[in-house]
Every structure is written in C-alpha cells, then in structure tokens.
JSON list of C-alpha atoms and ligand atoms in Angstrom, two decimals:
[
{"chain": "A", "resi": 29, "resn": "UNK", "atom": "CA", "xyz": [-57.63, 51.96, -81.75]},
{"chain": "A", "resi": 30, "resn": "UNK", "atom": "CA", "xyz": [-56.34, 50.31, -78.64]},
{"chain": "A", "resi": 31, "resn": "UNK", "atom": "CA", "xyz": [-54.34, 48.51, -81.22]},
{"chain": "A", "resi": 32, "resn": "UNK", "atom": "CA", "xyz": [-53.39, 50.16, -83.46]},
{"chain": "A", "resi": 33, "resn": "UNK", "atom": "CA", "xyz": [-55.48, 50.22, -85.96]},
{"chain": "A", "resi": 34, "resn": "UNK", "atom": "CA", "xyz": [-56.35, 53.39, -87.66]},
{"chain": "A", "resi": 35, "resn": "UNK", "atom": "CA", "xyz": [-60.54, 53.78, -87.16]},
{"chain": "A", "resi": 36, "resn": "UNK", "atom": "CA", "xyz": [-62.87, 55.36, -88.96]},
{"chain": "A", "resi": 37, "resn": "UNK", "atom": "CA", "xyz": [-66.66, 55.80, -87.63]},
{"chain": "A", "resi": 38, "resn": "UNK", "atom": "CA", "xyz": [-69.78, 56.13, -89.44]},
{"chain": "A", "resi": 39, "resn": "UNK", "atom": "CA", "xyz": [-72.93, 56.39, -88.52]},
{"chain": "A", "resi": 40, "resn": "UNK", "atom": "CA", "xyz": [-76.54, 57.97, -89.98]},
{"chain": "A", "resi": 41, "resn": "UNK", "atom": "CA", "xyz": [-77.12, 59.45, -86.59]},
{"chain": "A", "resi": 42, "resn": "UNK", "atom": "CA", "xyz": [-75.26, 62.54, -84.93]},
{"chain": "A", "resi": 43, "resn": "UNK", "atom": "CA", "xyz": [-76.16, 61.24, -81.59]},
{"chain": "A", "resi": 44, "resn": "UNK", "atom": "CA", "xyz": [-74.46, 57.62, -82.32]},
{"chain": "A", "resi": 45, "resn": "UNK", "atom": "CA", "xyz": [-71.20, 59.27, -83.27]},
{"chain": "A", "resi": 46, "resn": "UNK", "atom": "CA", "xyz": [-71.11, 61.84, -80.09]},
{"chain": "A", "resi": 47, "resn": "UNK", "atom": "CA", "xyz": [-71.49, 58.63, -77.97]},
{"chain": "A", "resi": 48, "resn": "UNK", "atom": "CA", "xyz": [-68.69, 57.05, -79.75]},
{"chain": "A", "resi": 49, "resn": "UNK", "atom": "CA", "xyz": [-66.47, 59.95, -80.03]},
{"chain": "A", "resi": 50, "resn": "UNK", "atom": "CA", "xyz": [-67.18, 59.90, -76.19]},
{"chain": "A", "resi": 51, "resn": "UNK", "atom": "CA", "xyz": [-66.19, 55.91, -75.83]},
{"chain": "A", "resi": 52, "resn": "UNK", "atom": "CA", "xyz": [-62.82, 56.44, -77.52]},
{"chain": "A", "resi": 53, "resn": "UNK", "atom": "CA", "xyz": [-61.51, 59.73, -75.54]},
{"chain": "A", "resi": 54, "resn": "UNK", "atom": "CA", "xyz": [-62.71, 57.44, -72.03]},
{"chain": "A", "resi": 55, "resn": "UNK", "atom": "CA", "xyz": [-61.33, 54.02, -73.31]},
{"chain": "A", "resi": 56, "resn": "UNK", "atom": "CA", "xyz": [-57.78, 55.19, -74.06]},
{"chain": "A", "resi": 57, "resn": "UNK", "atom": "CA", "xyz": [-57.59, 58.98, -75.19]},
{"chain": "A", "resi": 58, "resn": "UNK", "atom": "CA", "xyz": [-59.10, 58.95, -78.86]},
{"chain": "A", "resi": 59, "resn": "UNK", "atom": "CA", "xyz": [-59.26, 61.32, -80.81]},
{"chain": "A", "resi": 60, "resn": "UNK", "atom": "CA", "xyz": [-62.07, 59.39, -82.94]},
{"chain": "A", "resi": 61, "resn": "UNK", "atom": "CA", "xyz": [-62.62, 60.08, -86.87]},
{"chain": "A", "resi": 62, "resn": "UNK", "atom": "CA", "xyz": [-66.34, 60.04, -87.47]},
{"chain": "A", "resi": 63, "resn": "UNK", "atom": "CA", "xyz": [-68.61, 61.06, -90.11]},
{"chain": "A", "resi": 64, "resn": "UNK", "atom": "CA", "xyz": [-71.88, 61.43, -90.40]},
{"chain": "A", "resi": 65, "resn": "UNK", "atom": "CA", "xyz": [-72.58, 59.59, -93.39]},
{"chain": "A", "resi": 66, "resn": "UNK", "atom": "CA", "xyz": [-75.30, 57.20, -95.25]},
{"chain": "A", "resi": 67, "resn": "UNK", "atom": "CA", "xyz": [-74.20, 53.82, -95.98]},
{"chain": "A", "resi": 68, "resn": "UNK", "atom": "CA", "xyz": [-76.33, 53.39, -98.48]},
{"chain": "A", "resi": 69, "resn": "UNK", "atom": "CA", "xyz": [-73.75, 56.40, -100.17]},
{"chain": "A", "resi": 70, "resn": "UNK", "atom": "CA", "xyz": [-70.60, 55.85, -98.32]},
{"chain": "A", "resi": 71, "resn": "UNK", "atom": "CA", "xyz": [-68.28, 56.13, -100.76]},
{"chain": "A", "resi": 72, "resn": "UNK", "atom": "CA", "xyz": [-69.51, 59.86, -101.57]},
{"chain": "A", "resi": 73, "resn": "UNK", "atom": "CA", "xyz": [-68.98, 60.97, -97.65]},
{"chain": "A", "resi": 74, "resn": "UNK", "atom": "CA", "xyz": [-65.80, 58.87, -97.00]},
{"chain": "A", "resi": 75, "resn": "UNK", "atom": "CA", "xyz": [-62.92, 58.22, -98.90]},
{"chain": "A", "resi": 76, "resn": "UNK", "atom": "CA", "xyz": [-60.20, 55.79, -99.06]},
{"chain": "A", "resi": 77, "resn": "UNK", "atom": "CA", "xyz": [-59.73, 51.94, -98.96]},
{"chain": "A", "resi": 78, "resn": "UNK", "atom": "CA", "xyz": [-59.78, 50.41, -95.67]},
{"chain": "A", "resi": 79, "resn": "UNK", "atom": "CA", "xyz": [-59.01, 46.57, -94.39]},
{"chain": "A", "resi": 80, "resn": "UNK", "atom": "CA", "xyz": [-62.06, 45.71, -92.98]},
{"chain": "A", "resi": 81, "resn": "UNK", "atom": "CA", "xyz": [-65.40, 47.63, -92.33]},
{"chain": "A", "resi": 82, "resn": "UNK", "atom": "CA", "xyz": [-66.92, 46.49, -89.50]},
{"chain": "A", "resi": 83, "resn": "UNK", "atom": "CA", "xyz": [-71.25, 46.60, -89.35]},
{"chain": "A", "resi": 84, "resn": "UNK", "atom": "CA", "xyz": [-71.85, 45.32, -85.84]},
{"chain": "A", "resi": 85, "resn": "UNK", "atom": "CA", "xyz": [-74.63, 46.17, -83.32]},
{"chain": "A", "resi": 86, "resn": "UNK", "atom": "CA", "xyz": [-77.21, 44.55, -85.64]},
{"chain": "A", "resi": 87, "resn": "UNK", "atom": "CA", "xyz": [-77.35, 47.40, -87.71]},
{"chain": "A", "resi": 88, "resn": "UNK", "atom": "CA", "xyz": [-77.75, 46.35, -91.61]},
{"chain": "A", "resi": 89, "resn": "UNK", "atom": "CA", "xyz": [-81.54, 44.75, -90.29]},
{"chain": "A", "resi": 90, "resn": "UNK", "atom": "CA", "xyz": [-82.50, 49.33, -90.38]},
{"chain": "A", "resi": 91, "resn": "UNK", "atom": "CA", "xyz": [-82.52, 48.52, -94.44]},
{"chain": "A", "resi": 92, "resn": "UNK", "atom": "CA", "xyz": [-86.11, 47.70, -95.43]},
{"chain": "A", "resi": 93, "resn": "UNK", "atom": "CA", "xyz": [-85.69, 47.49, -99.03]},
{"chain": "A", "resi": 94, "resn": "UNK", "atom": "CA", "xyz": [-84.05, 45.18, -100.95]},
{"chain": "A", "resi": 95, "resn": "UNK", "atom": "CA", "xyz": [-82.85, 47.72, -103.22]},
{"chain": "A", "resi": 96, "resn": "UNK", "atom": "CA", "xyz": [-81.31, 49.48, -100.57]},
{"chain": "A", "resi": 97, "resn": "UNK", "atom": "CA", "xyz": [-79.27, 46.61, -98.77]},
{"chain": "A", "resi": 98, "resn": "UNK", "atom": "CA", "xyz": [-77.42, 45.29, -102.26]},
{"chain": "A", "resi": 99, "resn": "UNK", "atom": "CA", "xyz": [-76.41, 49.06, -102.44]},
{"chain": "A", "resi": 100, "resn": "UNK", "atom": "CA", "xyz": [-75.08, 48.92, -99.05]},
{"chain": "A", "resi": 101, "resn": "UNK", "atom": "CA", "xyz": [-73.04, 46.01, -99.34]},
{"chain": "A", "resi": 102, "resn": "UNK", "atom": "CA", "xyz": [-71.89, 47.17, -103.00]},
{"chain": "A", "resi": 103, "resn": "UNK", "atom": "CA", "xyz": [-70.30, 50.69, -101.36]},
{"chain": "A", "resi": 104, "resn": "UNK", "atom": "CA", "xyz": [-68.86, 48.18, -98.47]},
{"chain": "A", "resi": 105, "resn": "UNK", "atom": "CA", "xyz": [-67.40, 46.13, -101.10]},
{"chain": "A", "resi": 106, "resn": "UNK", "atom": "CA", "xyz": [-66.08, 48.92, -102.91]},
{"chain": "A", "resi": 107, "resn": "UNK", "atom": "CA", "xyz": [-64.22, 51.05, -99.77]},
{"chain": "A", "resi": 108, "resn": "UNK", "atom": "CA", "xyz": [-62.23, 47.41, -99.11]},
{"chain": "A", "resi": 109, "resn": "UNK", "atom": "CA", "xyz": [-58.86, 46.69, -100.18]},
{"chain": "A", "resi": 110, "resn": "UNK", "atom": "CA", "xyz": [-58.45, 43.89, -102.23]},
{"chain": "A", "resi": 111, "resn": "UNK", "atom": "CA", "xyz": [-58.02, 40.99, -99.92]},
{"chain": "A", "resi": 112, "resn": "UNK", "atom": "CA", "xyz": [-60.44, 43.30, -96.95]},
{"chain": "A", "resi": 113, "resn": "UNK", "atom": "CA", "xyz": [-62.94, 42.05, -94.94]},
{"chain": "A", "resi": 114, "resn": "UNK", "atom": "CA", "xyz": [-66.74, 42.63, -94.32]},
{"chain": "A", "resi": 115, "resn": "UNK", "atom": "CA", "xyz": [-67.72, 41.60, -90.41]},
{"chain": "A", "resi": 116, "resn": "UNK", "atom": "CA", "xyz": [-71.31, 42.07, -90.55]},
{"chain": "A", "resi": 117, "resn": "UNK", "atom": "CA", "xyz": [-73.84, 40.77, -87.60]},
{"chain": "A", "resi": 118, "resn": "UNK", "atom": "CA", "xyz": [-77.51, 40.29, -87.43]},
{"chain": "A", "resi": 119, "resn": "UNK", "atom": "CA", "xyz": [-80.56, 38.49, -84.82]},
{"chain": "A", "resi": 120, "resn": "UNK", "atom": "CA", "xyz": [-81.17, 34.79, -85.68]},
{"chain": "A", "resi": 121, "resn": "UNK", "atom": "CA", "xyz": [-84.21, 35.79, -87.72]},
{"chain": "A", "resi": 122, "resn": "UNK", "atom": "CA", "xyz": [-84.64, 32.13, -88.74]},
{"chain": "A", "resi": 123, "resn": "UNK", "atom": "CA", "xyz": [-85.51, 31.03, -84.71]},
{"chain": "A", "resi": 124, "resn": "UNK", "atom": "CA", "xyz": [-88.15, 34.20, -84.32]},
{"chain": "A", "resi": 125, "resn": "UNK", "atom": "CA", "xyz": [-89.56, 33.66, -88.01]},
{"chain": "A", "resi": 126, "resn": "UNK", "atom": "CA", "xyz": [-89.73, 30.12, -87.01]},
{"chain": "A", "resi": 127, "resn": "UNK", "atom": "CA", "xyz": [-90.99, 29.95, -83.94]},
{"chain": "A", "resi": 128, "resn": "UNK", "atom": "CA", "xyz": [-87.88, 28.64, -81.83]},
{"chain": "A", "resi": 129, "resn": "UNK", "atom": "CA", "xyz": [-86.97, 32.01, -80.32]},
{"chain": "A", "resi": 130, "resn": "UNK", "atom": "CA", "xyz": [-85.70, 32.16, -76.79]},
{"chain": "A", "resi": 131, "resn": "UNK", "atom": "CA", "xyz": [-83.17, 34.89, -76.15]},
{"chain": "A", "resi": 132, "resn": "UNK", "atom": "CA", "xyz": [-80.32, 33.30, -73.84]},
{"chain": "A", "resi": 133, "resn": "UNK", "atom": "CA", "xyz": [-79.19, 37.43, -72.92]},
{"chain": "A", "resi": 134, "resn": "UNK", "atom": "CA", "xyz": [-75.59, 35.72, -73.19]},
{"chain": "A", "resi": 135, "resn": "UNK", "atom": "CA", "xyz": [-74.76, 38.12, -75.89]},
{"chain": "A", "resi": 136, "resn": "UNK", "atom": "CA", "xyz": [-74.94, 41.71, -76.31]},
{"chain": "A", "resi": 137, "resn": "UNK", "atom": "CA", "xyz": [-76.71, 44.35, -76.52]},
{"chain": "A", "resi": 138, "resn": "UNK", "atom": "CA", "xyz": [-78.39, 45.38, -74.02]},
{"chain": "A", "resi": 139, "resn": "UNK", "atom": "CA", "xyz": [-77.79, 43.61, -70.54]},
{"chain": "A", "resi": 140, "resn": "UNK", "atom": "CA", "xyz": [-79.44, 41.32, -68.61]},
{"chain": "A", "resi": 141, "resn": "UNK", "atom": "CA", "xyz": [-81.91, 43.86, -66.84]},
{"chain": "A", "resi": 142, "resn": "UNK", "atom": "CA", "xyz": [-83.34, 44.94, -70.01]},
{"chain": "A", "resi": 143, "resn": "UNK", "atom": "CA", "xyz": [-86.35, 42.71, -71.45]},
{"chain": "A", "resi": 144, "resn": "UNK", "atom": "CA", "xyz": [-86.36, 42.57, -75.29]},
{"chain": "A", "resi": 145, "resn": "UNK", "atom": "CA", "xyz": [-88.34, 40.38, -77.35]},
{"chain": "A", "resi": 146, "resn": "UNK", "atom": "CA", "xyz": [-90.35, 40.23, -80.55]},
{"chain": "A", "resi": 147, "resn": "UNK", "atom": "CA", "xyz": [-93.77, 41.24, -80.47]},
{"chain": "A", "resi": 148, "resn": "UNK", "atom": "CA", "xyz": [-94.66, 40.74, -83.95]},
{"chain": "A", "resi": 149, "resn": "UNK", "atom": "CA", "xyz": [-92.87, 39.04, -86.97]},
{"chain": "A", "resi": 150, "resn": "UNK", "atom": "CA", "xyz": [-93.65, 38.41, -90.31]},
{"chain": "A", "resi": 151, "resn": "UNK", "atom": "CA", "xyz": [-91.57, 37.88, -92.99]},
{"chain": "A", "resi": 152, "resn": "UNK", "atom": "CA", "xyz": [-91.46, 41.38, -94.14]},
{"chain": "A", "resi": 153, "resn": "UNK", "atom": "CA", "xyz": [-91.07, 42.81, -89.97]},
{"chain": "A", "resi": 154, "resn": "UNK", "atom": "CA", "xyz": [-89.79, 41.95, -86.97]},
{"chain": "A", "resi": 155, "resn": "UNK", "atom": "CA", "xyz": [-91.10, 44.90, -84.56]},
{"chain": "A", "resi": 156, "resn": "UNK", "atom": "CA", "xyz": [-89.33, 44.27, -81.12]},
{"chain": "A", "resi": 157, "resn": "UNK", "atom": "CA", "xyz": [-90.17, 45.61, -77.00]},
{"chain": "A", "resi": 158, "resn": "UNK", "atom": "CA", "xyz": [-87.58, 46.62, -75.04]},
{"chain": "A", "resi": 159, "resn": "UNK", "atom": "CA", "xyz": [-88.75, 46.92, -71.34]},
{"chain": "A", "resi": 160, "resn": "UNK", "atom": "CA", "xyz": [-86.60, 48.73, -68.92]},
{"chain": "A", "resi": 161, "resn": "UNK", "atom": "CA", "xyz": [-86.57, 48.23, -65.67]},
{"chain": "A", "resi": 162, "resn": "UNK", "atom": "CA", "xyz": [-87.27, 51.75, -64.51]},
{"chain": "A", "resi": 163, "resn": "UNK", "atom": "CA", "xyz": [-90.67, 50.88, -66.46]},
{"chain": "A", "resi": 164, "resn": "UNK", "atom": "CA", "xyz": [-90.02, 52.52, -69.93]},
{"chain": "A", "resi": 165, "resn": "UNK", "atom": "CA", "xyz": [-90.46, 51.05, -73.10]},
{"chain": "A", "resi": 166, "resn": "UNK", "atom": "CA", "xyz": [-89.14, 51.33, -76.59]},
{"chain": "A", "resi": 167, "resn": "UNK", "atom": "CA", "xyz": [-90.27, 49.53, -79.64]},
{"chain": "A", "resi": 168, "resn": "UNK", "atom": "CA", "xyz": [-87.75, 49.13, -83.37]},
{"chain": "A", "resi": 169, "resn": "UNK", "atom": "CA", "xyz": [-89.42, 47.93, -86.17]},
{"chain": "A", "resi": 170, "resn": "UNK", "atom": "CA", "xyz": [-87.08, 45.54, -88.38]},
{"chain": "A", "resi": 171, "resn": "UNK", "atom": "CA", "xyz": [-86.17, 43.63, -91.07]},
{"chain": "A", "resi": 172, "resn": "UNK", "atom": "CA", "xyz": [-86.28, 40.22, -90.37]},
{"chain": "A", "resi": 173, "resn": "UNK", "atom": "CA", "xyz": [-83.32, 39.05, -92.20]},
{"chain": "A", "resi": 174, "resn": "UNK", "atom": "CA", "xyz": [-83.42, 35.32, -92.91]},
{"chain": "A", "resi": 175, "resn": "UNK", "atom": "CA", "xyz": [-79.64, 34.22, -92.54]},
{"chain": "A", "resi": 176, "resn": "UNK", "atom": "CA", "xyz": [-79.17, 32.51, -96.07]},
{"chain": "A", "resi": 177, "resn": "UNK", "atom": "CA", "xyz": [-80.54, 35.55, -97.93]},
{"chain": "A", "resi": 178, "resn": "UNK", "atom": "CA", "xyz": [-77.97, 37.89, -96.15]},
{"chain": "A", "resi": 179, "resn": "UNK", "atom": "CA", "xyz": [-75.02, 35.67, -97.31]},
{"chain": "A", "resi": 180, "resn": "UNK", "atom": "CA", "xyz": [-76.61, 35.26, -100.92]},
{"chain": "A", "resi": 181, "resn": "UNK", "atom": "CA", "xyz": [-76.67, 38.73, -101.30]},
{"chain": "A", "resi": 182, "resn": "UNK", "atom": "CA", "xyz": [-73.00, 39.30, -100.25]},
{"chain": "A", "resi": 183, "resn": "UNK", "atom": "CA", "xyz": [-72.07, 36.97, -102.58]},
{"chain": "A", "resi": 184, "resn": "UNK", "atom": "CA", "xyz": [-74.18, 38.55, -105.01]},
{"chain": "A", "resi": 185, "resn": "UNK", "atom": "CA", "xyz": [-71.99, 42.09, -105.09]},
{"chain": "A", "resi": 186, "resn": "UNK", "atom": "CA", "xyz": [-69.36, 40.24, -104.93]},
{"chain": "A", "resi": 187, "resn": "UNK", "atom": "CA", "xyz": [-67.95, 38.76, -102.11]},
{"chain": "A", "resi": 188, "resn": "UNK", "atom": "CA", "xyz": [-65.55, 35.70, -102.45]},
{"chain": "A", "resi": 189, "resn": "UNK", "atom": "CA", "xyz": [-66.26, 33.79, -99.55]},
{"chain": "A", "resi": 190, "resn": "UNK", "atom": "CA", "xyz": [-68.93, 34.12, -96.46]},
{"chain": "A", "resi": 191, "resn": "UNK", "atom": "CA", "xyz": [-68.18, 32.62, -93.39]},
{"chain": "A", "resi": 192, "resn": "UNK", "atom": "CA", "xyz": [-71.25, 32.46, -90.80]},
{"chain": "A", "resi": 193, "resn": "UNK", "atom": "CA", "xyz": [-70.37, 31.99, -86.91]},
{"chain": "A", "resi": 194, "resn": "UNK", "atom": "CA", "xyz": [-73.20, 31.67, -84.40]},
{"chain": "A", "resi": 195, "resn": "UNK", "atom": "CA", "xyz": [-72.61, 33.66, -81.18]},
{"chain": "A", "resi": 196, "resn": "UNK", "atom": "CA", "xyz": [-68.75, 33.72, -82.17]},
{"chain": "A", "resi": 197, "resn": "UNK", "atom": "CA", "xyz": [-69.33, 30.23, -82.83]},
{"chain": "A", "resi": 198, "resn": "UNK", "atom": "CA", "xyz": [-68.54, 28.53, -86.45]},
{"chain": "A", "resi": 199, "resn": "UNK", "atom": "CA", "xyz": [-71.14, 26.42, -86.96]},
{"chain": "A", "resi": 200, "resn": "UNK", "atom": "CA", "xyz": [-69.87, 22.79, -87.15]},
{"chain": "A", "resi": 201, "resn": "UNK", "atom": "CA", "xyz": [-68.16, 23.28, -83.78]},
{"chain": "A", "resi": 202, "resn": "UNK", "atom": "CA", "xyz": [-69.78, 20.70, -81.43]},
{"chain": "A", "resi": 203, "resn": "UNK", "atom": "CA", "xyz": [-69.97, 22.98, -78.62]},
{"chain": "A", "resi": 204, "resn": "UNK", "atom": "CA", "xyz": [-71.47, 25.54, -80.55]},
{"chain": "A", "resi": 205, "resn": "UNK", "atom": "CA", "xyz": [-75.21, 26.38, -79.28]},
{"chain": "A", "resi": 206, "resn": "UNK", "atom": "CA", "xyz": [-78.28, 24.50, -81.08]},
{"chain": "A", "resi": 207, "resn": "UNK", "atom": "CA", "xyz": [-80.25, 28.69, -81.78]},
{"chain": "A", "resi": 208, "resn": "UNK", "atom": "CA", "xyz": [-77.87, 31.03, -81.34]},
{"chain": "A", "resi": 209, "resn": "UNK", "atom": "CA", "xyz": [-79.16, 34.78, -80.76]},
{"chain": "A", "resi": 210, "resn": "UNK", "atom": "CA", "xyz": [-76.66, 36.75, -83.19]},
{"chain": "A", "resi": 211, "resn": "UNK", "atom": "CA", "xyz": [-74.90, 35.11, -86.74]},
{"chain": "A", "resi": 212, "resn": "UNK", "atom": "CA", "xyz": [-71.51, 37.36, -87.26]},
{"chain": "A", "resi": 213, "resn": "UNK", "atom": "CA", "xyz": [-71.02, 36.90, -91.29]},
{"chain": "A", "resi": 214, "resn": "UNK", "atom": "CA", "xyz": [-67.13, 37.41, -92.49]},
{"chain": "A", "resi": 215, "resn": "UNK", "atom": "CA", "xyz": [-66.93, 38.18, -95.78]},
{"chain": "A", "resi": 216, "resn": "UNK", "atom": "CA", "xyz": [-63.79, 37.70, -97.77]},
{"chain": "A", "resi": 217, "resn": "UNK", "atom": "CA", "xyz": [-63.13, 40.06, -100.79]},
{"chain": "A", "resi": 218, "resn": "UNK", "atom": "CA", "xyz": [-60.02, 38.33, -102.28]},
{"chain": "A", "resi": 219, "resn": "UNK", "atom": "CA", "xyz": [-60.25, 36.39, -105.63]},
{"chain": "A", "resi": 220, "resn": "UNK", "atom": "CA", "xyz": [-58.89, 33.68, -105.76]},
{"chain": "A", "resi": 221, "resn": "UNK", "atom": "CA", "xyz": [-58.49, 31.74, -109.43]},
{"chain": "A", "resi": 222, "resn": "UNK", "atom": "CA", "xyz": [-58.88, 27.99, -110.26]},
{"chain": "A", "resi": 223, "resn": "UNK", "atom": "CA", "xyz": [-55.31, 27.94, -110.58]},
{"chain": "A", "resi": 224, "resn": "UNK", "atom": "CA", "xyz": [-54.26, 29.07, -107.60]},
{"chain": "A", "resi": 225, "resn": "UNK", "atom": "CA", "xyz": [-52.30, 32.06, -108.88]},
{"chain": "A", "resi": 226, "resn": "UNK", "atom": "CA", "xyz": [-52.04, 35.43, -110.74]},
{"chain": "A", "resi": 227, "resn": "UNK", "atom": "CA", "xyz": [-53.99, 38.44, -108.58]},
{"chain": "A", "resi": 228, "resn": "UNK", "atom": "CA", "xyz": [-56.41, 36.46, -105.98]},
{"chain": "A", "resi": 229, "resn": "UNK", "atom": "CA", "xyz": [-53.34, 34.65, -104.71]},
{"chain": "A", "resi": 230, "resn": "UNK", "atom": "CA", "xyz": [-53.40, 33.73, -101.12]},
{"chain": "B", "resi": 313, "resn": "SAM", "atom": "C1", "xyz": [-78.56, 49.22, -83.32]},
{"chain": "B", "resi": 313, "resn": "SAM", "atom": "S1", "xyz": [-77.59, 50.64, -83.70]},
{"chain": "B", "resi": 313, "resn": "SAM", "atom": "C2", "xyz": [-75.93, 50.01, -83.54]},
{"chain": "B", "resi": 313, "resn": "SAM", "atom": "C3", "xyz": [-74.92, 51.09, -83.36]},
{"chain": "B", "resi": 313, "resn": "SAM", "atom": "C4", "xyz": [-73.46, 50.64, -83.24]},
{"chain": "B", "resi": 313, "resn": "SAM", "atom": "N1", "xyz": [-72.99, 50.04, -84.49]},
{"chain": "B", "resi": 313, "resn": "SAM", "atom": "C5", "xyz": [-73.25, 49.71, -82.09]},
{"chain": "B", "resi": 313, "resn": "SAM", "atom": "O1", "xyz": [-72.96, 48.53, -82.31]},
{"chain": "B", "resi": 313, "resn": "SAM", "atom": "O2", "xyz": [-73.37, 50.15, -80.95]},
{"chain": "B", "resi": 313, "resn": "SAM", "atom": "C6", "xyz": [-77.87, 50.75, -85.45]},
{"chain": "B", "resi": 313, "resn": "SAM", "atom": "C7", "xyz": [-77.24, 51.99, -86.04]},
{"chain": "B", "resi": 313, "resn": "SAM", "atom": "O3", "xyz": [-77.38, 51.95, -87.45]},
{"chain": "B", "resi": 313, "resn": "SAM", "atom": "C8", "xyz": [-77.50, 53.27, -87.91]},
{"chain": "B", "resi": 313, "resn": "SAM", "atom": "N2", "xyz": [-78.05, 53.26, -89.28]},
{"chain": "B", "resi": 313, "resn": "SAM", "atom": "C9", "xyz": [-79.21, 52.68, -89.68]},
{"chain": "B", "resi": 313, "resn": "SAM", "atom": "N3", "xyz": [-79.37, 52.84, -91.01]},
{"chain": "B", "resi": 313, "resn": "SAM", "atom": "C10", "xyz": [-78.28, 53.55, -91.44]},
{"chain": "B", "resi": 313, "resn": "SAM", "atom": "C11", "xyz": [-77.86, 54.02, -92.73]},
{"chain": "B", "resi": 313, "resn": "SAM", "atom": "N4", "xyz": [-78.59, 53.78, -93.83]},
{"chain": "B", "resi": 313, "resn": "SAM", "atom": "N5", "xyz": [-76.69, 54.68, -92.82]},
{"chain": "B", "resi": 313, "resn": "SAM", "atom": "C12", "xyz": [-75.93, 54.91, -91.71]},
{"chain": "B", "resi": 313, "resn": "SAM", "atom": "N6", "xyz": [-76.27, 54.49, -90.47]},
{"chain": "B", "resi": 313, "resn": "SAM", "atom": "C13", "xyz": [-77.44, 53.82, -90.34]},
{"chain": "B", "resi": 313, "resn": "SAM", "atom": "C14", "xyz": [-78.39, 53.94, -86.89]},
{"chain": "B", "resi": 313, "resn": "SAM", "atom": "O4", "xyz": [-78.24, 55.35, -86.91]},
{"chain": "B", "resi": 313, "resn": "SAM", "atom": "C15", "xyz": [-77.91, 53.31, -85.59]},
{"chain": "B", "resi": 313, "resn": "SAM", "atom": "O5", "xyz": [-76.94, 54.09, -84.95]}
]
C-alpha cells in the first residue's frame, strides 16, 4: 500500500486479519480492506479482478486434499486479470522428504530465536515443532508439498508459465544456495499463441 497499490486481504482466520489490519494503520496509516473469506471459495466472498494475488507465509501447504488445492488455485486463477500474476511460496518439502533438511533461519518466518523443525514427515504430513525460547511449544501439521507437483498443478488450471526461485533465488543462478528453505512460484496467466499475436500478446 506503501506504493500504491490498491490491497485487498484475505484470510480464513479473524485473528490473521486484526493483526494485519493492525500492520497497515502502524506501517503507514492504512486503512486495510480485509475479508474474512475461504480460498477454497474466494470468488463468492470477494469480487473483482486484481493484478496479482499474493499467497505468501507458506500458506497453500493448510490444503490437505488434493481436491481442495486445484480449487484453490482455479478461484486464484479466476480473480486475475488477464496477463495477472500468482506469487505463491512454500518449505522445500523435497530436502525434509528427502532427508537433506537443515534450516539456514536466513529466511522468514519466524526469527532466529525460535527453533522450528520437522518432527515427522511422510509423504502425506509434515508435522513441525516450534520451540520458543520462553519454553513454549507449538506443533502445525502439513502438507508436504513436493515442489514439481505444486507447479504441475498450476499449470494444470491453467497457468501459462511457472517460474520457481529458491530463497528469492532463480534457480540457475550460480550463487543461488545448493537446499534452499522456501521456493516462491510466479505464475503467469497470459496466453501467449504460437504466433506471437492476437489476445496473449506480450
Ligand atoms: C502460516 S499463516 C500465514 C499468514 C500470512 N499470509 C503471513 O504471511 O503472515 C497461514 C494462513 O493461512 C490461512 N488459511 C489456511 N487455509 C485457509 C483457507 N482455506 N482459506 C483462507 N485462509 C486459509 C490461515 O488462517 C493462516 O492465517
């Protein structure tokens, strides 16, 4: 909002959208649009066509059935304009399912004081600890997304183009870390034809 851009939140939970109706007054006076709304039905709770949704914070690994995450991305495909965007980011599921997982804490979400790692994974869960350092702990059970199948499926509803960065990284950079912790998929809506031309153009 900061730049302009005209933001809409949504979020499942009441409690999510107080705290970010909260973060926009503090970071810059905003007045924050949110809705309490279920992505799985977004386009019954929010209307209108937007440039880009933006599914950060790890948030699409909540969707345990299959069934459920193709209807997600369809309603995310359908609230984008033509040539929109889908940013969408999940854990490197591959490294835990694989056995190569060491968290570097370089990236987000919760800090470096905060101890969070996997204490069972299979291929249908990934149920994670989070320590914290006044002694509490939390556990999230997830879906272990493998990266591949997330950018099959948003090609699947639709979705021109997928581009996969590891920790903001793209991946044939050299400098680019061997496991990254987070993949950030961008997923292009515009079609473009063989030719070149006619609606998709770029
Ligand atoms: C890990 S939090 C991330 C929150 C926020 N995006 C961020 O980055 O700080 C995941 C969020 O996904 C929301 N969520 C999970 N499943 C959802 C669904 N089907 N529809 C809407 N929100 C959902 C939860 O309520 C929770 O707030």
């Amino acid at each position: 909002m900061n730049e302009g851009f005209e933001v809409v939140s949504v979020d499942g939970s009441a409690t999510m959208l107080a705290k970010a109706f909260e973060n926009g007054l503090e970071h810059g006076g905003h007045i924050l649009r949110t809705v309490l709304a279920d992505w799985r039905w977004l386009n019954r709770d929010v209307h209108g066509e937007f440039d880009a949704i933006i599914c950060l914070g790890n948030s699409f690994t909540h969707l345990f059935s299959e069934h459920d995450r193709r209807k997600t991305l369809a309603e995310f495909y359908a609230m984008l304009k033509h040539d929109g965007v889908l940013v969408l980011d999940q854990r490197n599921y591959d490294a835990i399912l694989d056995g190569d997982y060491e968290s570097s804490h370089t990236y987000y979400y919760c800090g470096k004081a905060v101890d969070a790692g996997p204490e069972h994974v299979d291929e249908g869960l990934a149920r994670f600890r989070y320590g914290f350092p006044d002694g509490s702990v939390y556990h999230l059970n997830m879906f272990p997304l493998r990266k591949e199948y997330t950018r099959r499926l948003m090609q699947e509803v639709g979705f021109q183009r997928v581009e996969t960065y590891g920790d903001f990284q793209k991946s044939d950079q050299e400098d680019g870390p061997d496991t990254p912790d987070f993949f950030v998929h961008v997923a292009e809506k515009l079609y473009v034809d063989d030719e070149g031309d006619g609606q998709g153009e770029r």
